mmCIF file of C-alpha atoms (C1' of nucleotides) in Angstrom:
data_model
loop_
_atom_site.group_PDB
_atom_site.id
_atom_site.type_symbol
_atom_site.label_atom_id
_atom_site.label_comp_id
_atom_site.label_asym_id
_atom_site.label_seq_id
_atom_site.Cartn_x
_atom_site.Cartn_y
_atom_site.Cartn_z
ATOM 1 C CA UNK E 1 116.063 95.193 88.439
ATOM 2 C CA UNK E 2 115.515 97.345 85.385
ATOM 3 C CA UNK E 3 112.057 97.395 83.844
ATOM 4 C CA UNK E 4 112.784 97.664 80.146
ATOM 5 C CA UNK E 5 109.225 97.582 78.850
ATOM 6 C CA UNK E 6 107.930 101.027 79.734
ATOM 7 C CA UNK E 7 108.824 104.361 78.216
ATOM 8 C CA UNK E 8 110.537 106.410 80.929
ATOM 9 C CA UNK E 9 108.673 109.564 79.969
ATOM 10 C CA UNK E 10 105.347 107.797 80.258
ATOM 11 C CA UNK E 11 106.409 106.471 83.639
ATOM 12 C CA UNK E 12 107.371 109.943 84.751
ATOM 13 C CA UNK E 13 104.034 111.363 83.639
ATOM 14 C CA UNK E 14 102.175 108.594 85.417
ATOM 15 C CA UNK E 15 104.255 109.155 88.512
ATOM 16 C CA UNK E 16 103.294 112.815 88.574
ATOM 17 C CA UNK E 17 99.625 112.240 87.836
ATOM 18 C CA UNK E 18 99.424 109.369 90.314
ATOM 19 C CA UNK E 19 100.749 111.446 93.150
ATOM 20 C CA UNK E 20 97.884 111.829 95.525
ATOM 21 C CA UNK E 21 95.799 114.978 94.865
ATOM 22 C CA UNK E 22 97.760 116.077 91.801
ATOM 23 C CA UNK E 23 95.089 115.144 89.276
ATOM 24 C CA UNK E 24 92.394 116.899 91.285
ATOM 25 C CA UNK E 25 94.561 119.971 91.708
ATOM 26 C CA UNK E 26 95.232 120.149 87.985
ATOM 27 C CA UNK E 27 91.602 119.495 87.152
ATOM 28 C CA UNK E 28 90.377 122.236 89.427
ATOM 29 C CA UNK E 29 92.840 124.683 87.878
ATOM 30 C CA UNK E 30 91.737 123.841 84.332
ATOM 31 C CA UNK E 31 88.691 126.003 84.866
ATOM 32 C CA UNK E 32 90.292 129.116 86.259
ATOM 33 C CA UNK E 33 93.004 130.422 88.540
ATOM 34 C CA UNK E 34 92.322 129.723 92.162
ATOM 35 C CA UNK E 35 93.399 130.912 95.534
ATOM 36 C CA UNK E 36 94.902 128.696 98.146
ATOM 37 C CA UNK E 37 91.953 128.666 100.494
ATOM 38 C CA UNK E 38 89.466 128.126 97.690
ATOM 39 C CA UNK E 39 91.367 125.057 96.598
ATOM 40 C CA UNK E 40 91.510 123.460 100.013
ATOM 41 C CA UNK E 41 87.752 123.798 100.212
ATOM 42 C CA UNK E 42 86.827 122.627 96.743
ATOM 43 C CA UNK E 43 89.264 119.733 96.622
ATOM 44 C CA UNK E 44 89.083 118.686 100.241
ATOM 45 C CA UNK E 45 92.852 118.616 100.720
ATOM 46 C CA UNK E 46 94.659 119.844 103.817
ATOM 47 C CA UNK E 47 96.767 122.987 103.887
ATOM 48 C CA UNK E 48 99.894 120.992 104.395
ATOM 49 C CA UNK E 49 99.533 118.770 101.375
ATOM 50 C CA UNK E 50 98.175 121.460 99.080
ATOM 51 C CA UNK E 51 101.179 123.615 99.878
ATOM 52 C CA UNK E 52 103.543 120.718 99.270
ATOM 53 C CA UNK E 53 101.878 119.652 96.020
ATOM 54 C CA UNK E 54 101.689 123.158 94.593
ATOM 55 C CA UNK E 55 105.401 123.622 95.203
ATOM 56 C CA UNK E 56 106.184 120.369 93.430
ATOM 57 C CA UNK E 57 103.902 121.191 90.519
ATOM 58 C CA UNK E 58 105.435 124.627 90.247
ATOM 59 C CA UNK E 59 108.886 123.075 90.137
ATOM 60 C CA UNK E 60 107.648 120.706 87.424
ATOM 61 C CA UNK E 61 106.496 123.695 85.385
ATOM 62 C CA UNK E 62 102.853 122.699 85.532
ATOM 63 C CA UNK E 63 101.529 125.297 87.961
ATOM 64 C CA UNK E 64 102.238 129.012 88.271
ATOM 65 C CA UNK E 65 102.063 131.084 91.433
ATOM 66 C CA UNK E 66 100.927 134.675 90.949
ATOM 67 C CA UNK E 67 101.189 137.145 93.792
ATOM 68 C CA UNK E 68 98.896 140.171 93.864
ATOM 69 C CA UNK E 69 100.124 142.545 96.576
ATOM 70 C CA UNK E 70 96.685 143.723 97.547
ATOM 71 C CA UNK E 71 95.427 143.745 101.036
ATOM 72 C CA UNK E 72 95.259 141.155 102.281
ATOM 73 C CA UNK E 73 97.667 139.652 99.815
ATOM 74 C CA UNK E 74 96.027 137.577 97.101
ATOM 75 C CA UNK E 75 97.880 134.647 95.639
ATOM 76 C CA UNK E 76 96.452 132.859 92.647
ATOM 77 C CA UNK E 77 97.547 129.566 91.284
ATOM 78 C CA UNK E 78 97.085 128.770 87.612
ATOM 79 C CA UNK E 79 98.256 126.262 85.037
ATOM 80 C CA UNK E 80 101.122 126.869 82.670
ATOM 81 C CA UNK E 81 100.811 125.838 79.044
ATOM 82 C CA UNK E 82 102.335 122.489 80.033
ATOM 83 C CA UNK E 83 99.681 122.140 82.683
ATOM 84 C CA UNK E 84 96.815 123.099 80.400
ATOM 85 C CA UNK E 85 98.071 120.495 77.936
ATOM 86 C CA UNK E 86 96.820 117.900 80.409
ATOM 87 C CA UNK E 87 93.218 118.848 79.660
ATOM 88 C CA UNK E 88 92.709 115.943 77.217
ATOM 89 C CA UNK E 89 93.879 113.482 79.866
ATOM 90 C CA UNK E 90 91.325 114.853 82.292
ATOM 91 C CA UNK E 91 88.645 114.800 79.643
ATOM 92 C CA UNK E 92 89.263 111.148 78.919
ATOM 93 C CA UNK E 93 89.153 110.291 82.608
ATOM 94 C CA UNK E 94 85.889 112.183 82.856
ATOM 95 C CA UNK E 95 84.445 110.382 79.838
ATOM 96 C CA UNK E 96 85.435 107.010 81.217
ATOM 97 C CA UNK E 97 84.012 107.777 84.624
ATOM 98 C CA UNK E 98 80.692 108.834 83.154
ATOM 99 C CA UNK E 99 80.436 105.756 81.023
ATOM 100 C CA UNK E 100 81.683 103.127 83.453
ATOM 101 C CA UNK E 101 81.123 104.266 87.004
ATOM 102 C CA UNK E 102 77.696 104.055 88.563
ATOM 103 C CA UNK E 103 75.952 107.164 89.792
ATOM 104 C CA UNK E 104 75.961 106.809 93.524
ATOM 105 C CA UNK E 105 73.358 108.628 95.533
ATOM 106 C CA UNK E 106 74.840 110.784 98.244
ATOM 107 C CA UNK E 107 74.410 108.936 101.498
ATOM 108 C CA UNK E 108 73.504 111.353 104.245
ATOM 109 C CA UNK E 109 74.270 108.841 106.960
ATOM 110 C CA UNK E 110 77.436 106.798 107.139
ATOM 111 C CA UNK E 111 76.913 103.477 105.439
ATOM 112 C CA UNK E 112 79.226 100.570 104.697
ATOM 113 C CA UNK E 113 81.474 101.699 101.850
ATOM 114 C CA UNK E 114 81.529 99.063 99.144
ATOM 115 C CA UNK E 115 85.250 99.414 98.542
ATOM 116 C CA UNK E 116 87.481 100.183 101.493
ATOM 117 C CA UNK Z 1 83.788 119.506 104.856
ATOM 118 C CA UNK Z 2 81.978 118.655 101.659
ATOM 119 C CA UNK Z 3 83.640 119.547 98.386
ATOM 120 C CA UNK Z 4 80.739 120.421 96.121
ATOM 121 C CA UNK Z 5 82.658 121.366 92.986
ATOM 122 C CA UNK Z 6 83.812 118.025 91.668
ATOM 123 C CA UNK Z 7 81.785 115.277 90.069
ATOM 124 C CA UNK Z 8 81.901 112.277 92.395
ATOM 125 C CA UNK Z 9 82.374 109.822 89.545
ATOM 126 C CA UNK Z 10 85.337 111.789 88.256
ATOM 127 C CA UNK Z 11 86.761 111.822 91.738
ATOM 128 C CA UNK Z 12 86.315 108.098 92.042
ATOM 129 C CA UNK Z 13 88.050 107.506 88.716
ATOM 130 C CA UNK Z 14 90.909 109.753 89.712
ATOM 131 C CA UNK Z 15 91.162 107.993 93.038
ATOM 132 C CA UNK Z 16 91.515 104.646 91.321
ATOM 133 C CA UNK Z 17 93.971 105.868 88.695
ATOM 134 C CA UNK Z 18 96.002 107.781 91.259
ATOM 135 C CA UNK Z 19 96.496 104.778 93.440
ATOM 136 C CA UNK Z 20 100.132 103.962 93.257
ATOM 137 C CA UNK Z 21 100.987 101.468 90.467
ATOM 138 C CA UNK Z 22 97.433 101.193 89.136
ATOM 139 C CA UNK Z 23 98.050 103.182 85.973
ATOM 140 C CA UNK Z 24 101.161 101.196 85.157
ATOM 141 C CA UNK Z 25 99.384 97.906 85.833
ATOM 142 C CA UNK Z 26 96.528 98.865 83.537
ATOM 143 C CA UNK Z 27 98.901 100.157 80.890
ATOM 144 C CA UNK Z 28 100.929 96.990 80.865
ATOM 145 C CA UNK Z 29 97.776 94.900 80.515
ATOM 146 C CA UNK Z 30 96.528 96.963 77.575
ATOM 147 C CA UNK Z 31 98.962 95.107 75.363
ATOM 148 C CA UNK Z 32 98.231 91.532 76.376
ATOM 149 C CA UNK Z 33 97.383 89.261 79.260
ATOM 150 C CA UNK Z 34 100.240 88.835 81.666
ATOM 151 C CA UNK Z 35 101.359 86.515 84.380
ATOM 152 C CA UNK Z 36 102.093 87.616 87.890
ATOM 153 C CA UNK Z 37 105.848 87.228 87.744
ATOM 154 C CA UNK Z 38 106.081 88.908 84.342
ATOM 155 C CA UNK Z 39 104.300 91.926 85.728
ATOM 156 C CA UNK Z 40 106.503 92.311 88.767
ATOM 157 C CA UNK Z 41 109.504 92.348 86.437
ATOM 158 C CA UNK Z 42 108.175 94.663 83.758
ATOM 159 C CA UNK Z 43 106.555 97.159 86.101
ATOM 160 C CA UNK Z 44 109.082 97.007 88.907
ATOM 161 C CA UNK Z 45 106.494 96.496 91.621
ATOM 162 C CA UNK Z 46 106.864 94.156 94.572
ATOM 163 C CA UNK Z 47 104.896 90.941 94.972
ATOM 164 C CA UNK Z 48 103.032 92.322 97.905
ATOM 165 C CA UNK Z 49 101.705 95.422 96.217
ATOM 166 C CA UNK Z 50 101.014 93.759 92.880
ATOM 167 C CA UNK Z 51 98.911 91.165 94.638
ATOM 168 C CA UNK Z 52 97.055 93.816 96.600
ATOM 169 C CA UNK Z 53 96.437 96.029 93.569
ATOM 170 C CA UNK Z 54 95.282 93.196 91.338
ATOM 171 C CA UNK Z 55 92.729 92.151 93.930
ATOM 172 C CA UNK Z 56 91.414 95.693 94.179
ATOM 173 C CA UNK Z 57 91.271 96.122 90.419
ATOM 174 C CA UNK Z 58 89.498 92.793 90.091
ATOM 175 C CA UNK Z 59 86.946 93.895 92.659
ATOM 176 C CA UNK Z 60 86.488 97.116 90.681
ATOM 177 C CA UNK Z 61 85.760 95.083 87.562
ATOM 178 C CA UNK Z 62 88.792 96.392 85.716
ATOM 179 C CA UNK Z 63 91.036 93.324 85.792
ATOM 180 C CA UNK Z 64 90.227 89.640 85.269
ATOM 181 C CA UNK Z 65 92.099 86.719 86.777
ATOM 182 C CA UNK Z 66 92.237 83.613 84.596
ATOM 183 C CA UNK Z 67 93.526 80.348 86.029
ATOM 184 C CA UNK Z 68 94.997 77.723 83.700
ATOM 185 C CA UNK Z 69 95.458 74.510 85.684
ATOM 186 C CA UNK Z 70 98.597 73.471 83.861
ATOM 187 C CA UNK Z 71 101.698 72.460 85.619
ATOM 188 C CA UNK Z 72 102.930 74.521 87.180
ATOM 189 C CA UNK Z 73 99.699 76.466 87.373
ATOM 190 C CA UNK Z 74 99.533 79.461 85.059
ATOM 191 C CA UNK Z 75 97.530 82.476 86.067
ATOM 192 C CA UNK Z 76 96.984 85.262 83.603
ATOM 193 C CA UNK Z 77 95.671 88.699 84.336
ATOM 194 C CA UNK Z 78 93.843 90.660 81.677
ATOM 195 C CA UNK Z 79 91.636 93.715 81.365
ATOM 196 C CA UNK Z 80 87.864 93.582 81.251
ATOM 197 C CA UNK Z 81 85.981 95.754 78.792
ATOM 198 C CA UNK Z 82 85.797 98.397 81.505
ATOM 199 C CA UNK Z 83 89.543 98.188 81.864
ATOM 200 C CA UNK Z 84 90.242 98.352 78.147
ATOM 201 C CA UNK Z 85 88.046 101.436 77.996
ATOM 202 C CA UNK Z 86 90.850 103.232 79.822
ATOM 203 C CA UNK Z 87 93.067 103.000 76.749
ATOM 204 C CA UNK Z 88 92.286 106.579 75.608
ATOM 205 C CA UNK Z 89 93.310 107.894 79.025
ATOM 206 C CA UNK Z 90 96.642 106.125 78.742
ATOM 207 C CA UNK Z 91 97.093 107.340 75.182
ATOM 208 C CA UNK Z 92 96.565 110.933 76.227
ATOM 209 C CA UNK Z 93 99.048 110.566 79.074
ATOM 210 C CA UNK Z 94 101.512 109.096 76.618
ATOM 211 C CA UNK Z 95 100.972 111.933 74.139
ATOM 212 C CA UNK Z 96 101.439 114.539 76.820
ATOM 213 C CA UNK Z 97 104.583 112.895 78.138
ATOM 214 C CA UNK Z 98 106.121 112.753 74.663
ATOM 215 C CA UNK Z 99 105.338 116.364 73.979
ATOM 216 C CA UNK Z 100 106.193 117.906 77.323
ATOM 217 C CA UNK Z 101 108.705 115.765 79.165
ATOM 218 C CA UNK Z 102 112.372 115.861 78.212
ATOM 219 C CA UNK Z 103 114.134 112.752 77.045
ATOM 220 C CA UNK Z 104 116.484 111.905 79.845
ATOM 221 C CA UNK Z 105 119.557 109.843 79.155
ATOM 222 C CA UNK Z 106 119.838 106.809 81.389
ATOM 223 C CA UNK Z 107 122.402 107.623 84.031
ATOM 224 C CA UNK Z 108 124.547 104.584 84.733
ATOM 225 C CA UNK Z 109 125.930 106.021 87.953
ATOM 226 C CA UNK Z 110 123.840 107.439 90.747
ATOM 227 C CA UNK Z 111 123.568 111.177 90.367
ATOM 228 C CA UNK Z 112 121.808 113.859 92.349
ATOM 229 C CA UNK Z 113 118.082 113.507 91.602
ATOM 230 C CA UNK Z 114 116.682 116.832 90.495
ATOM 231 C CA UNK Z 115 113.454 116.412 92.446
ATOM 232 C CA UNK Z 116 113.315 115.228 96.062
ATOM 233 C "C1'" DA S 1 100.124 151.367 120.622
ATOM 234 C "C1'" DT S 2 97.841 147.131 121.025
ATOM 235 C "C1'" DA S 3 94.192 143.874 119.711
ATOM 236 C "C1'" DT S 4 91.717 141.459 116.126
ATOM 237 C "C1'" DG S 5 90.966 139.315 111.719
ATOM 238 C "C1'" DA S 6 92.141 137.498 107.085
ATOM 239 C "C1'" DT S 7 95.232 135.028 104.050
ATOM 240 C "C1'" DG S 8 98.670 131.816 103.176
ATOM 241 C "C1'" DG S 9 100.971 128.980 104.760
ATOM 242 C "C1'" DT S 10 104.350 125.612 108.722
ATOM 243 C "C1'" DT S 11 105.146 122.490 112.298
ATOM 244 C "C1'" DA S 12 104.362 118.451 115.182
ATOM 245 C "C1'" DC S 13 102.807 114.104 115.543
ATOM 246 C "C1'" DA S 14 99.797 109.999 114.997
ATOM 247 C "C1'" DA S 15 97.863 106.919 111.434
ATOM 248 C "C1'" DT S 16 98.211 104.853 107.035
ATOM 249 C "C1'" DT S 17 100.647 103.039 103.147
ATOM 250 C "C1'" DC S 18 104.735 101.355 100.956
ATOM 251 C "C1'" DG S 19 109.062 98.711 100.109
ATOM 252 C "C1'" DT S 20 112.094 94.860 101.276
ATOM 253 C "C1'" DA S 21 112.941 90.488 102.291
ATOM 254 C "C1'" DA S 22 111.843 86.249 104.028
ATOM 255 C "C1'" DC S 23 108.438 82.751 104.061
ATOM 256 C "C1'" DT S 24 104.268 79.572 102.583
ATOM 257 C "C1'" DG S 25 101.534 76.178 99.809
ATOM 258 C "C1'" DA S 26 100.493 73.314 95.892
ATOM 259 C "C1'" DG S 27 101.892 70.313 92.469
ATOM 260 C "C1'" DA S 28 105.608 67.838 89.623
ATOM 261 C "C1'" DG S 29 109.924 65.662 88.976
ATOM 262 C "C1'" DA S 30 114.547 63.716 90.664
ATOM 263 C "C1'" DT B 1 111.898 62.718 100.698
ATOM 264 C "C1'" DC B 2 114.011 66.730 98.581
ATOM 265 C "C1'" DT B 3 113.942 70.244 95.369
ATOM 266 C "C1'" DC B 4 111.962 73.365 91.942
ATOM 267 C "C1'" DT B 5 108.566 76.723 90.039
ATOM 268 C "C1'" DC B 6 104.749 79.771 90.337
ATOM 269 C "C1'" DA B 7 101.847 82.575 92.882
ATOM 270 C "C1'" DG B 8 101.355 84.677 96.247
ATOM 271 C "C1'" DT B 9 101.612 86.133 102.150
ATOM 272 C "C1'" DT B 10 103.588 87.793 106.227
ATOM 273 C "C1'" DA B 11 106.467 90.705 109.113
ATOM 274 C "C1'" DC B 12 108.359 94.878 109.876
ATOM 275 C "C1'" DG B 13 110.930 99.247 109.256
ATOM 276 C "C1'" DA B 14 110.582 103.480 106.286
ATOM 277 C "C1'" DA B 15 108.078 106.911 103.905
ATOM 278 C "C1'" DT B 16 103.809 109.400 103.082
ATOM 279 C "C1'" DT B 17 99.497 111.237 104.633
ATOM 280 C "C1'" DG B 18 95.945 113.392 107.612
ATOM 281 C "C1'" DT B 19 94.760 116.311 111.566
ATOM 282 C "C1'" DA B 20 95.158 119.983 114.256
ATOM 283 C "C1'" DA B 21 97.501 123.568 116.200
ATOM 284 C "C1'" DC B 22 100.472 127.279 115.347
ATOM 285 C "C1'" DC B 23 103.044 131.344 112.804
ATOM 286 C "C1'" DA B 24 103.920 135.698 109.865
ATOM 287 C "C1'" DT B 25 102.327 139.574 107.466
ATOM 288 C "C1'" DC B 26 99.450 143.272 106.623
ATOM 289 C "C1'" DA B 27 95.303 146.211 107.660
ATOM 290 C "C1'" DT B 28 91.857 148.016 110.275
ATOM 291 C "C1'" DA B 29 89.549 148.678 114.917
ATOM 292 C "C1'" DT B 30 89.885 150.121 119.676
#
DNA sequence: ATATGATGGTTACAATTCGTAACTGAGAGA
DNA sequence: TCTCTCAGTTACGAATTGTAACCATCATAT
């Protein structure tokens, strides 16, 4: 019933990072603050889920929501210090992917995906 | 429709690591080879999903399945070189979690979860 | 004053994935 | 034959996700 092997903090971190889209959201904010609509486009996530995930990440203290009352209103999302501290994780994922994943040419037409 | 910002290999890596349970499976195999039933206990994953995930990870070349025809049959799962190369990712997650996540005392009784 | 457009979301609902629990199959021993 | 262990599968309800349509606010155009 209890899994005694794993550090609960590690498990919590993995749970957060494993939540669908979270790693991509954090990665895309490592570069610079972004607006809602920019993120949906660059990440390829729907409005619904981006909204949901940003709220969760804000509650976790990883993302910050900054409102600029211009016209039309501009809202920028950025990483907190806690969020930026995830940069090394992303860097290691990037390193691994470059070393171990094949470069796949962009298929213009739909072809049988090799995995799922 | 197309998200041009992100490196496709990075996205693929994140997709694999973000799949529920995958990070914990890989982490628990970083130490040593493990049997199926040991993993379900230590990770807290169900038979169904562990089986599914191990097959996927094997197909991805990250996990190896070794059959020892003893009695009863012993099957051990271990990481390939590609899988072990994920160790730095796990280490960085661990570092981050130790620095940024609070130690939470184990609550014996069910109490209001702070998130969700 | 009303219509239109942009931004930043919500809501509704179908499709996919997950969790739980019961079941299967192979081989050995009682 | 019956039971036991290990290593999974199967069935099915519950939770999460994806898609698409809709809403609220503010500003400018008509």
